[in-house]
Short mmCIF file of the C-alpha atoms (twelve columns), coordinates in Angstrom:
data_MODEL
# 
_entry.id   MODEL 
# 
loop_
_atom_site.group_PDB 
_atom_site.id 
_atom_site.type_symbol 
_atom_site.label_atom_id 
_atom_site.label_alt_id 
_atom_site.label_comp_id 
_atom_site.label_asym_id 
_atom_site.label_seq_id 
_atom_site.Cartn_x 
_atom_site.Cartn_y 
_atom_site.Cartn_z 
_atom_site.pdbx_PDB_model_num 
ATOM 1  C CA . UNK A 1  -51.945 198.161 254.631 1 
ATOM 2  C CA . UNK A 2  -49.016 199.642 256.561 1 
ATOM 3  C CA . UNK A 3  -49.330 202.898 254.629 1 
ATOM 4  C CA . UNK A 4  -53.016 203.159 255.550 1 
ATOM 5  C CA . UNK A 5  -52.288 202.456 259.216 1 
ATOM 6  C CA . UNK A 6  -49.481 205.019 259.208 1 
ATOM 7  C CA . UNK A 7  -51.804 207.672 257.731 1 
ATOM 8  C CA . UNK A 8  -54.464 206.890 260.349 1 
ATOM 9  C CA . UNK A 9  -51.896 206.981 263.131 1 
ATOM 10 C CA . UNK A 10 -50.510 210.280 261.881 1 
ATOM 11 C CA . UNK A 11 -53.961 211.881 261.593 1 
ATOM 12 C CA . UNK A 12 -54.961 210.748 265.088 1 
ATOM 13 C CA . UNK A 13 -51.703 211.826 266.717 1 
ATOM 14 C CA . UNK A 14 -51.694 215.226 265.019 1 
ATOM 15 C CA . UNK A 15 -55.180 215.826 266.392 1 
ATOM 16 C CA . UNK A 16 -54.149 214.751 269.878 1 
ATOM 17 C CA . UNK A 17 -51.044 216.944 269.754 1 
ATOM 18 C CA . UNK A 18 -53.198 219.941 268.842 1 
ATOM 19 C CA . UNK A 19 -55.699 219.162 271.633 1 
ATOM 20 C CA . UNK A 20 -53.219 218.333 274.397 1 
ATOM 21 C CA . UNK A 21 -50.410 220.773 273.690 1 
ATOM 22 C CA . UNK A 22 -51.983 223.503 271.551 1 
ATOM 23 C CA . UNK A 23 -49.351 223.018 268.864 1 
ATOM 24 C CA . UNK A 24 -50.069 222.437 265.196 1 
ATOM 25 C CA . UNK A 25 -47.613 220.152 263.415 1 
ATOM 26 C CA . UNK A 26 -47.395 219.799 259.652 1 
ATOM 27 C CA . UNK A 27 -46.757 216.070 259.715 1 
ATOM 28 C CA . UNK A 28 -44.999 213.249 261.490 1 
ATOM 29 C CA . UNK A 29 -41.853 211.501 260.300 1 
ATOM 30 C CA . UNK A 30 -42.227 207.835 261.090 1 
ATOM 31 C CA . UNK A 31 -39.114 205.735 260.724 1 
ATOM 32 C CA . UNK A 32 -38.354 202.050 260.757 1 
ATOM 33 C CA . UNK A 33 -36.263 201.234 263.830 1 
ATOM 34 C CA . UNK A 34 -32.849 199.648 263.313 1 
ATOM 35 C CA . UNK A 35 -33.926 196.474 265.157 1 
ATOM 36 C CA . UNK A 36 -37.313 194.743 265.400 1 
ATOM 37 C CA . UNK A 37 -37.045 194.789 269.202 1 
ATOM 38 C CA . UNK A 38 -37.853 198.502 268.920 1 
ATOM 39 C CA . UNK A 39 -41.136 197.866 267.098 1 
ATOM 40 C CA . UNK A 40 -42.162 198.271 263.487 1 
ATOM 41 C CA . UNK A 41 -42.348 202.078 263.543 1 
ATOM 42 C CA . UNK A 42 -40.697 204.745 265.649 1 
ATOM 43 C CA . UNK A 43 -41.333 208.429 266.135 1 
ATOM 44 C CA . UNK A 44 -39.264 211.219 267.702 1 
ATOM 45 C CA . UNK A 45 -41.932 213.953 267.805 1 
ATOM 46 C CA . UNK A 46 -41.733 214.228 271.614 1 
ATOM 47 C CA . UNK A 47 -38.293 215.849 271.322 1 
ATOM 48 C CA . UNK A 48 -39.567 218.510 268.908 1 
ATOM 49 C CA . UNK A 49 -42.626 219.190 271.054 1 
ATOM 50 C CA . UNK A 50 -40.527 219.440 274.230 1 
ATOM 51 C CA . UNK A 51 -38.808 222.558 272.900 1 
ATOM 52 C CA . UNK A 52 -42.113 224.144 271.916 1 
ATOM 53 C CA . UNK A 53 -44.139 223.394 275.052 1 
ATOM 54 C CA . UNK A 54 -41.260 223.358 277.547 1 
ATOM 55 C CA . UNK A 55 -42.015 219.947 279.007 1 
ATOM 56 C CA . UNK A 56 -39.831 216.843 279.238 1 
ATOM 57 C CA . UNK A 57 -39.919 214.700 276.087 1 
ATOM 58 C CA . UNK A 58 -40.583 211.529 278.091 1 
ATOM 59 C CA . UNK A 59 -43.697 213.081 279.646 1 
ATOM 60 C CA . UNK A 60 -44.972 214.082 276.214 1 
ATOM 61 C CA . UNK A 61 -44.155 210.645 274.801 1 
ATOM 62 C CA . UNK A 62 -46.077 208.856 277.564 1 
ATOM 63 C CA . UNK A 63 -49.159 210.977 276.917 1 
ATOM 64 C CA . UNK A 64 -48.980 210.297 273.190 1 
ATOM 65 C CA . UNK A 65 -48.375 206.599 273.814 1 
ATOM 66 C CA . UNK A 66 -51.596 206.333 275.822 1 
ATOM 67 C CA . UNK A 67 -53.505 208.023 273.010 1 
ATOM 68 C CA . UNK A 68 -51.921 205.965 270.235 1 
ATOM 69 C CA . UNK A 69 -52.595 202.707 272.061 1 
ATOM 70 C CA . UNK A 70 -56.312 203.289 271.433 1 
ATOM 71 C CA . UNK A 71 -55.907 203.307 267.647 1 
ATOM 72 C CA . UNK A 72 -57.008 200.097 265.878 1 
ATOM 73 C CA . UNK A 73 -54.066 198.257 264.354 1 
ATOM 74 C CA . UNK A 74 -51.657 199.277 267.112 1 
ATOM 75 C CA . UNK A 75 -50.824 196.535 269.570 1 
ATOM 76 C CA . UNK A 76 -48.421 198.311 271.935 1 
ATOM 77 C CA . UNK A 77 -46.808 201.729 272.067 1 
ATOM 78 C CA . UNK A 78 -43.643 201.825 274.129 1 
ATOM 79 C CA . UNK A 79 -41.676 204.835 275.285 1 
ATOM 80 C CA . UNK A 80 -37.940 204.263 275.163 1 
ATOM 81 C CA . UNK A 81 -35.049 206.342 276.371 1 
ATOM 82 C CA . UNK A 82 -35.787 210.018 276.860 1 
ATOM 83 C CA . UNK A 83 -38.899 210.049 274.672 1 
ATOM 84 C CA . UNK A 84 -38.798 207.786 271.640 1 
ATOM 85 C CA . UNK A 85 -42.176 206.319 270.701 1 
ATOM 86 C CA . UNK A 86 -41.950 202.737 269.451 1 
ATOM 87 C CA . UNK A 87 -45.028 201.233 267.799 1 
ATOM 88 C CA . UNK A 88 -45.749 197.519 267.650 1 
ATOM 89 C CA . UNK A 89 -48.456 196.603 265.169 1 
ATOM 90 C CA . UNK A 90 -51.389 194.287 265.765 1 
ATOM 91 C CA . UNK A 91 -50.673 191.982 262.846 1 
ATOM 92 C CA . UNK A 92 -53.793 189.894 263.467 1 
ATOM 93 C CA . UNK A 93 -56.100 192.890 263.002 1 
ATOM 94 C CA . UNK A 94 -54.078 194.080 260.031 1 
ATOM 95 C CA . UNK A 95 -54.433 190.681 258.346 1 
ATOM 96 C CA . UNK A 96 -58.209 190.776 258.742 1 
ATOM 97 C CA . UNK A 97 -58.587 194.282 257.337 1 
# 
């Protein structure tokens, strides 16, 4: 189930990145944070995009967080530090799927 959600999240975010920033990315590298307080998945794409579009990573991360929060299966998307995206999963919806 997590793999399916990750694929959906990746597909949606790649589309939003293309629309918002005009940049095509090959893929996203989700990672598992070192502590559960940081969510179940984390993403550092805002730092890579910042170099390409010349905008602050935190600004990019906040825009992506708003978009990702609309995806079913995602409970909360938090921006931490200078632009880390931390994803908290909606375990209730995942259990029903």
